[in-house]
Each structure stands twice: as structure tokens, then as C-alpha cells.
Amino acid sequence: MQKIVILTGAGISAESGLGTFRAEGGLWAQHKIEDVATPEGFARNPKLVVDFYNARRAQATDAAPNAGHLALAKLESEFAGEVILITQNVDDLHEKAGSEKVMHMHGVLAGALCAMCDHRWPAPLVMAPGDRCPHCDQPSARPDIVWFGEMPYDMDEIFDHLASADIFASVGTSGNVYPAAGFVAEARRNGADTIEFNLEPSMVGGQFKDIRIGPATQTLPVWVDSLLAG
Ligand code: BV8
């Protein structure tokens, strides 16, 4: 049975109106990474960080999935083989599009995490520094987001999937951030066909066998239809 492993990044949500990180005027242009996406930044100024994620949670709540998300959901439901969807994105647009198995390796805006007891619960739309954990009652709630310097989720399972992928596809990611940017090398090492979907080649674009240039809302539906046609 054929196995397709897909990695998505901020670019797949761009056409749903959610800002990417590295475009001019993108998220990282408005804030420094070390101030809003590191544990040190959170310790230094928890309100700045919590408000950064409150703004993104509100934006993601109002956003609708686009034809790129919908194409991947169609692939998962209609493909005869196995489809594994790994996303670096913390929005829920893949789920809104109907994807059922989504691995959020960098966490989720919809989740809250207790820094003391590791309890997880659905995040309120607006979090505040010092929110109490419903499990241990400590004032140690934080967004359930993987910050720089923190270990992404599900890495063992992800590497198992990369070891047995027949096709590895990467959509809308700049290839700046590791370990996600290293997945293509891992998939190639294991003999997978590799394909990148982006507006331009990413930092690891040269490692892909095939590159489809264009907006994901156009390139993904064509690719999915070709896979489903068999
Ligand atoms: C780890 C959650 C180790 C937060 C994110 C030096 C110092 C410190 C660390 C490091 C260092 N050097 C390397 C590292 C490791 C570091 C890293 O890689 N840093 C980079 C900056 C060099 N990585 C980490 O720290 C990771 N953890 O290494 O842990 C460890 C080991 C043992 C024990 C403990 C720990 C953790 C990284 C996770 C950070 N969290 N997200 C949040 O979302 O706010 S990363 C964040 O940026 C995103 O999640 C995403 O993963 C990442 C990159 O963003 P992209 O998705 O690629 O978006 P970007 O804007 O960059 O690109 C968009 C792309 O889409 C573009 O290419 C564009 O052309 C394309 N596009 C746009 N529109 C469209 C489109 N494509 C198609 N269609 C369109 N319409």
C-alpha cells in the first residue's frame, strides 16, 4: 500500500488570510522571534507573548480553509493508500477542511499547557499571564505552542513515517526551521519520491526531486486529482 507523508507550513494558510512568518510584513517582521516564540521571551514578558498568541488565535478562529487544505482532506479520505499529514502550523484549518489525522508538531493555538504539571486543556479565546491550571491550580498556564529551543511533538512517530514514505510532499514552508526542514533529507535517504509546493524554491528546495511553483490553492488540487486518478 502506497504511503504519502505531507508536511505543511504557513504558506498553505496564507491564502486563508493568516500571516506567514517570513514574508515582508509577516509575523516575524512585527515581532522578534526571541521575544514572542521562545521560553526566555515568555519568562521575560509573558503578557507580550500571550497577547501575540491571543491575536493569532482570534485570527485563526475567523479564518476559513482554502482549496489547498480541502485538497489534502480529499486525498486523505479518497486515496487507497495511507496519508500522513504533519503540520508546522498552529491553526486548525486542516481540521476545518475535514482532515482527520493531523500531527501538529509545533503545537496548537487552540491548546493550553500547564508549565508545571504538563496538563493540557482547550485554550480560552483570550489567555492571560498567570491563568491557573485546572488540574494543579498553579498560575502556570501557557499556550500549547512549541517555541524555539523546545522539542517539537511526535518526533519519533514522524521519523517512523519518514522511514516508510513512498512520497514526501512539503507545502508552503520556507525550510528555515529545523527539525522540519530536515524531513526531506530523511525521506530521500529512505528512498521516497520528494515534491515541494511553494511560490519559490525553499531553502531546501534543491533536495526535492520535483518542485511545483504556484499558490497551493492551484497546485495542490491538480496534484491530488492526479494521485486519485491512479
Ligand atoms: C529544536 C510555533 C532542539 C510558534 C514554531 C540557533 C539557536 C536556537 C535554535 C536553533 C539555532 N539554530 C537552529 C536552531 C533550531 C531551531 C531553528 O531551526 N531555528 C531557525 C530559526 C534557524 N529550531 C528549534 O528550536 C526547534 N526545536 O530544535 O529543539 C531540542 C533538542 C533536544 C531537546 C530540546 C530541544 C523548534 C522549532 C519550532 C519553533 N516554533 N512555530 C509559532 O507558530 O508562533 S516555528 C514557525 O516558523 C512555524 O511553526 C514554522 O515551523 C516555522 C517556519 O515557518 P514556515 O511555516 O516555513 O513559514 P515561513 O513564513 O517561513 O514560509 C512560508 C513559506 O510559504 C514561504 O516559503 C512562502 O514562499 C510560501 N508560501 C507563501 N504563500 C504561499 C506559499 N506557498 C504556497 N502557496 C502559497 N499561497
CSV table of C-alpha atoms and ligand atoms in Angstrom, one decimal:
chain,number,residue,atom,x,y,z
A,1,MET,CA,0.0,0.0,0.0
A,2,GLN,CA,1.4,3.4,-1.0
A,3,LYS,CA,2.2,5.8,1.8
A,4,ILE,CA,2.2,9.6,1.3
A,5,VAL,CA,3.7,11.8,4.0
A,6,ILE,CA,2.9,15.5,3.8
A,7,LEU,CA,4.5,18.4,5.7
A,8,THR,CA,2.7,21.8,5.6
A,9,GLY,CA,3.9,25.3,6.7
A,10,ALA,CA,2.5,28.8,7.0
A,11,GLY,CA,2.2,29.1,3.2
A,12,ILE,CA,-0.8,26.8,3.0
A,13,SER,CA,-2.7,29.1,5.3
A,14,ALA,CA,-1.6,32.3,3.6
A,15,GLU,CA,-4.5,32.3,1.1
A,16,SER,CA,-6.8,31.9,4.1
A,17,GLY,CA,-5.6,35.3,5.3
A,18,LEU,CA,-3.2,34.0,8.1
A,19,GLY,CA,0.1,35.7,8.0
A,20,THR,CA,3.3,33.8,7.2
A,21,PHE,CA,6.4,34.3,9.2
A,22,ARG,CA,9.0,35.5,6.8
A,23,ALA,CA,7.1,37.4,4.1
A,24,GLU,CA,7.7,41.1,4.3
A,25,GLY,CA,5.2,42.4,6.9
A,26,GLY,CA,5.0,38.8,8.2
A,27,LEU,CA,4.7,37.8,11.8
A,28,TRP,CA,8.4,37.9,12.4
A,29,ALA,CA,8.6,41.4,10.9
A,30,GLN,CA,6.3,42.7,13.6
A,31,HIS,CA,8.0,40.8,16.4
A,32,LYS,CA,11.4,39.4,17.1
A,33,ILE,CA,11.4,35.6,17.3
A,34,GLU,CA,13.3,35.7,20.6
A,35,ASP,CA,10.6,38.0,22.1
A,36,VAL,CA,7.5,36.0,21.2
A,37,ALA,CA,8.4,32.4,20.3
A,38,THR,CA,11.0,31.4,22.9
A,39,PRO,CA,10.6,30.2,26.6
A,40,GLU,CA,13.0,33.0,27.5
A,41,GLY,CA,10.8,35.6,25.8
A,42,PHE,CA,7.8,34.2,27.7
A,43,ALA,CA,9.6,34.4,31.0
A,44,ARG,CA,10.8,37.9,30.3
A,45,ASN,CA,7.4,39.3,29.2
A,46,PRO,CA,4.5,36.8,29.5
A,47,LYS,CA,1.9,39.4,28.5
A,48,LEU,CA,3.6,40.2,25.2
A,49,VAL,CA,3.8,36.5,24.3
A,50,VAL,CA,0.3,35.6,25.5
A,51,ASP,CA,-1.2,38.6,23.6
A,52,PHE,CA,0.8,37.6,20.4
A,53,TYR,CA,-1.0,34.2,20.5
A,54,ASN,CA,-4.3,35.7,21.5
A,55,ALA,CA,-4.2,37.8,18.4
A,56,ARG,CA,-3.3,34.8,16.2
A,57,ARG,CA,-6.0,32.6,17.9
A,58,ALA,CA,-8.7,35.2,17.2
A,59,GLN,CA,-7.5,35.5,13.5
A,60,ALA,CA,-7.4,31.7,13.1
A,61,THR,CA,-10.9,31.3,14.7
A,62,ASP,CA,-12.3,33.5,12.0
A,63,ALA,CA,-10.3,32.0,9.1
A,64,ALA,CA,-11.7,29.5,6.6
A,65,PRO,CA,-9.8,26.7,5.0
A,66,ASN,CA,-8.8,27.1,1.3
A,67,ALA,CA,-8.6,24.9,-1.7
A,68,GLY,CA,-5.2,23.7,-0.6
A,69,HIS,CA,-6.5,22.4,2.8
A,70,LEU,CA,-9.5,20.9,1.1
A,71,ALA,CA,-7.4,19.1,-1.5
A,72,LEU,CA,-5.4,17.4,1.3
A,73,ALA,CA,-8.6,16.4,3.1
A,74,LYS,CA,-9.9,14.9,-0.1
A,75,LEU,CA,-6.7,13.0,-0.6
A,76,GLU,CA,-6.9,11.6,3.0
A,77,SER,CA,-10.5,10.5,2.5
A,78,GLU,CA,-10.3,9.1,-1.1
A,79,PHE,CA,-6.7,7.8,-1.5
A,80,ALA,CA,-6.4,4.0,-1.5
A,81,GLY,CA,-3.1,4.1,0.4
A,82,GLU,CA,-2.0,5.8,3.6
A,83,VAL,CA,-1.9,9.6,4.0
A,84,ILE,CA,0.1,11.1,7.0
A,85,LEU,CA,-0.4,14.9,7.4
A,86,ILE,CA,2.2,16.7,9.6
A,87,THR,CA,1.9,20.4,10.0
A,88,GLN,CA,4.1,23.1,11.4
A,89,ASN,CA,1.1,25.3,11.6
A,90,VAL,CA,-0.7,26.0,14.9
A,91,ASP,CA,-4.0,27.0,13.2
A,92,ASP,CA,-6.9,24.4,12.8
A,93,LEU,CA,-7.6,25.0,9.1
A,94,HIS,CA,-6.6,21.4,8.1
A,95,GLU,CA,-9.2,20.1,10.6
A,96,LYS,CA,-11.8,22.7,9.4
A,97,ALA,CA,-11.2,21.4,5.9
A,98,GLY,CA,-12.0,17.8,7.1
A,99,SER,CA,-8.6,16.3,7.6
A,100,GLU,CA,-8.9,13.8,10.5
A,101,LYS,CA,-5.4,12.8,11.3
A,102,VAL,CA,-3.2,15.9,11.7
A,103,MET,CA,0.1,15.9,13.6
A,104,HIS,CA,0.7,19.4,14.9
A,105,MET,CA,4.5,19.2,15.6
A,106,HIS,CA,4.6,22.8,16.8
A,107,GLY,CA,1.5,22.7,19.0
A,108,VAL,CA,-1.9,24.4,18.5
A,109,LEU,CA,-3.4,27.8,19.2
A,110,ALA,CA,-6.5,26.0,20.5
A,111,GLY,CA,-4.5,24.4,23.3
A,112,ALA,CA,-3.3,25.5,26.7
A,113,LEU,CA,-0.5,23.7,28.6
A,114,CYS,CA,0.5,23.8,32.3
A,115,ALA,CA,4.2,24.6,32.6
A,116,MET,CA,4.2,22.9,36.0
A,117,CYS,CA,2.2,19.6,35.6
A,118,ASP,CA,2.1,19.2,31.8
A,119,HIS,CA,-1.7,19.1,31.8
A,120,ARG,CA,-3.4,20.2,28.5
A,121,TRP,CA,-6.8,21.6,28.0
A,122,PRO,CA,-8.7,23.7,25.4
A,123,ALA,CA,-7.4,27.2,25.5
A,124,PRO,CA,-9.8,30.1,26.1
A,125,LEU,CA,-10.0,32.5,23.2
A,126,VAL,CA,-8.1,35.0,25.4
A,127,MET,CA,-5.4,33.8,27.7
A,128,ALA,CA,-3.8,35.9,30.4
A,129,PRO,CA,-0.4,35.5,32.1
A,130,GLY,CA,-0.9,33.6,35.4
A,131,ASP,CA,-4.0,31.8,34.3
A,132,ARG,CA,-4.5,28.8,36.6
A,133,CYS,CA,-4.1,25.2,35.5
A,134,PRO,CA,-7.5,23.4,36.0
A,135,HIS,CA,-5.5,20.3,37.2
A,136,CYS,CA,-2.9,21.6,39.6
A,137,ASP,CA,-4.3,25.1,40.2
A,138,GLN,CA,-0.9,26.7,39.8
A,139,PRO,CA,-0.8,30.0,37.9
A,140,SER,CA,1.3,28.3,35.2
A,141,ALA,CA,-0.8,28.2,32.1
A,142,ARG,CA,0.9,28.9,28.7
A,143,PRO,CA,-0.1,28.5,25.1
A,144,ASP,CA,0.5,24.9,24.0
A,145,ILE,CA,3.0,26.0,21.3
A,146,VAL,CA,6.5,24.6,20.7
A,147,TRP,CA,8.8,27.6,20.9
A,148,PHE,CA,12.4,27.8,19.6
A,149,GLY,CA,14.7,25.7,21.7
A,150,GLU,CA,11.8,23.3,22.7
A,151,MET,CA,11.4,19.8,21.3
A,152,PRO,CA,8.7,19.5,18.7
A,153,TYR,CA,5.9,17.0,19.3
A,154,ASP,CA,5.6,13.4,17.9
A,155,MET,CA,9.2,13.3,16.5
A,156,ASP,CA,9.6,9.6,17.0
A,157,GLU,CA,6.4,8.8,15.2
A,158,ILE,CA,7.3,11.4,12.4
A,159,PHE,CA,10.6,9.7,11.8
A,160,ASP,CA,8.9,6.3,11.6
A,161,HIS,CA,6.6,7.7,8.9
A,162,LEU,CA,9.6,9.3,7.0
A,163,ALA,CA,11.3,5.9,7.1
A,164,SER,CA,8.4,4.2,5.3
A,165,ALA,CA,7.1,7.0,3.0
A,166,ASP,CA,6.8,6.3,-0.7
A,167,ILE,CA,6.1,10.0,-1.4
A,168,PHE,CA,7.2,13.0,0.8
A,169,ALA,CA,5.5,16.3,-0.1
A,170,SER,CA,6.3,19.7,1.5
A,171,VAL,CA,3.8,22.5,1.1
A,172,GLY,CA,4.3,26.2,1.9
A,173,THR,CA,7.3,26.2,4.1
A,174,SER,CA,10.5,28.2,3.7
A,175,GLY,CA,12.7,25.4,5.0
A,176,ASN,CA,14.3,27.7,7.6
A,177,VAL,CA,13.3,25.8,10.8
A,178,TYR,CA,14.7,22.5,11.9
A,179,PRO,CA,14.0,19.7,12.5
A,180,ALA,CA,11.1,20.1,10.0
A,181,ALA,CA,13.4,21.4,7.3
A,182,GLY,CA,15.4,18.2,7.6
A,183,PHE,CA,12.5,15.9,6.8
A,184,VAL,CA,13.1,15.9,3.1
A,185,ALA,CA,16.7,14.6,3.5
A,186,GLU,CA,15.4,11.9,5.8
A,187,ALA,CA,12.6,10.8,3.3
A,188,ARG,CA,15.1,10.8,0.4
A,189,ARG,CA,17.5,8.7,2.4
A,190,ASN,CA,14.7,6.2,2.8
A,191,GLY,CA,14.0,6.2,-1.0
A,192,ALA,CA,10.9,8.3,-1.1
A,193,ASP,CA,9.9,10.4,-4.1
A,194,THR,CA,10.0,14.1,-2.9
A,195,ILE,CA,8.0,17.0,-4.2
A,196,GLU,CA,7.8,20.7,-3.0
A,197,PHE,CA,4.9,23.1,-3.4
A,198,ASN,CA,5.8,26.7,-3.0
A,199,LEU,CA,5.7,30.1,-4.7
A,200,GLU,CA,9.5,29.8,-5.0
A,201,PRO,CA,12.1,27.1,-4.1
A,202,SER,CA,12.6,26.9,-0.3
A,203,MET,CA,15.9,26.9,1.5
A,204,VAL,CA,15.9,23.1,1.0
A,205,GLY,CA,14.3,23.2,-2.5
A,206,GLY,CA,17.3,21.7,-4.1
A,207,GLN,CA,16.7,18.5,-2.2
A,208,PHE,CA,13.4,17.8,-3.8
A,209,LYS,CA,13.1,15.7,-7.0
A,210,ASP,CA,10.1,17.8,-8.1
A,211,ILE,CA,9.0,21.3,-7.4
A,212,ARG,CA,5.6,22.7,-8.3
A,213,ILE,CA,5.7,26.6,-8.3
A,214,GLY,CA,2.5,28.4,-7.7
A,215,PRO,CA,-0.1,29.1,-5.0
A,216,ALA,CA,-1.1,25.9,-3.1
A,217,THR,CA,-4.8,26.6,-3.9
A,218,GLN,CA,-3.9,25.9,-7.5
A,219,THR,CA,-1.0,23.3,-7.4
A,220,LEU,CA,-2.4,21.0,-4.7
A,221,PRO,CA,-5.8,20.2,-6.3
A,222,VAL,CA,-4.1,19.3,-9.6
A,223,TRP,CA,-1.6,17.1,-7.7
A,224,VAL,CA,-4.3,15.4,-5.6
A,225,ASP,CA,-6.5,14.7,-8.7
A,226,SER,CA,-3.6,13.1,-10.5
A,227,LEU,CA,-2.9,10.9,-7.5
A,228,LEU,CA,-6.6,9.9,-7.2
A,229,ALA,CA,-6.8,9.2,-10.9
A,230,GLY,CA,-4.2,6.5,-10.2
B,1,BV8,C1,14.6,22.4,18.5
B,1,BV8,C2,5.4,27.7,16.7
B,1,BV8,C3,16.0,21.3,20.0
B,1,BV8,C4,5.5,29.1,17.1
B,1,BV8,C5,7.5,27.4,15.5
B,1,BV8,C6,20.1,28.6,17.0
B,1,BV8,C7,19.6,28.9,18.2
B,1,BV8,C8,18.4,28.3,18.7
B,1,BV8,C9,17.8,27.3,18.0
B,1,BV8,C10,18.4,27.0,16.8
B,1,BV8,C11,19.5,27.6,16.2
B,1,BV8,N1,19.8,27.0,15.0
B,1,BV8,C12,18.9,26.1,14.8
B,1,BV8,C13,18.1,26.0,15.8
B,1,BV8,C14,16.9,25.2,16.0
B,1,BV8,C15,15.7,26.0,15.7
B,1,BV8,C16,15.7,26.5,14.3
B,1,BV8,O1,15.6,25.8,13.4
B,1,BV8,N2,15.9,27.9,14.3
B,1,BV8,C17,15.9,28.5,12.9
B,1,BV8,C18,15.3,29.9,13.0
B,1,BV8,C19,17.4,28.6,12.5
B,1,BV8,N3,14.6,25.0,15.9
B,1,BV8,C20,14.1,24.8,17.1
B,1,BV8,O2,14.4,25.5,18.1
B,1,BV8,C21,13.1,23.7,17.2
B,1,BV8,N4,13.4,22.9,18.4
B,1,BV8,O3,15.5,22.4,17.7
B,1,BV8,O4,14.7,21.7,19.7
B,1,BV8,C22,15.9,20.4,21.2
B,1,BV8,C23,16.7,19.3,21.2
B,1,BV8,C24,16.6,18.5,22.3
B,1,BV8,C25,15.8,18.9,23.4
B,1,BV8,C26,15.1,20.1,23.3
B,1,BV8,C27,15.1,20.8,22.2
B,1,BV8,C28,11.7,24.2,17.4
B,1,BV8,C29,11.2,25.0,16.3
B,1,BV8,C30,9.7,25.3,16.4
B,1,BV8,C31,9.5,26.8,16.7
B,1,BV8,N5,8.1,27.1,16.6
B,1,BV8,N6,6.2,27.6,15.5
B,1,BV8,C32,4.5,29.9,16.3
B,1,BV8,O5,3.9,29.4,15.4
B,1,BV8,O6,4.4,31.1,16.7
B,1,BV8,S1,8.4,27.7,14.1
B,1,BV8,C33,7.4,28.6,13.0
B,1,BV8,O7,8.3,29.0,11.9
B,1,BV8,C34,6.4,27.8,12.2
B,1,BV8,O8,5.8,26.8,13.0
B,1,BV8,C35,7.2,27.1,11.2
B,1,BV8,O9,7.6,25.9,11.6
B,1,BV8,C36,8.4,27.9,11.1
B,1,BV8,C37,8.8,28.3,9.7
B,1,BV8,O10,7.7,28.9,9.2
B,1,BV8,P1,7.1,28.4,7.7
B,1,BV8,O11,5.9,27.6,8.0
B,1,BV8,O12,8.2,27.8,6.9
B,1,BV8,O13,6.6,29.8,7.2
B,1,BV8,P2,7.5,30.9,6.5
B,1,BV8,O14,6.8,32.2,6.6
B,1,BV8,O15,9.0,30.8,6.9
B,1,BV8,O16,7.5,30.4,5.0
B,1,BV8,C38,6.2,30.4,4.3
B,1,BV8,C39,6.5,29.7,3.0
B,1,BV8,O17,5.3,29.6,2.3
B,1,BV8,C40,7.4,30.5,2.1
B,1,BV8,O18,8.4,29.6,1.6
B,1,BV8,C41,6.5,31.1,1.0
B,1,BV8,O19,7.2,31.2,-0.2
B,1,BV8,C42,5.4,30.0,1.0
B,1,BV8,N7,4.1,30.5,0.5
B,1,BV8,C43,3.5,31.7,0.8
B,1,BV8,N8,2.3,31.7,0.3
B,1,BV8,C44,2.1,30.5,-0.4
B,1,BV8,C45,3.3,29.8,-0.2
B,1,BV8,N9,3.4,28.5,-0.7
B,1,BV8,C46,2.4,28.1,-1.5
B,1,BV8,N10,1.2,28.7,-1.7
B,1,BV8,C47,1.1,30.0,-1.1
B,1,BV8,N11,-0.1,30.7,-1.4
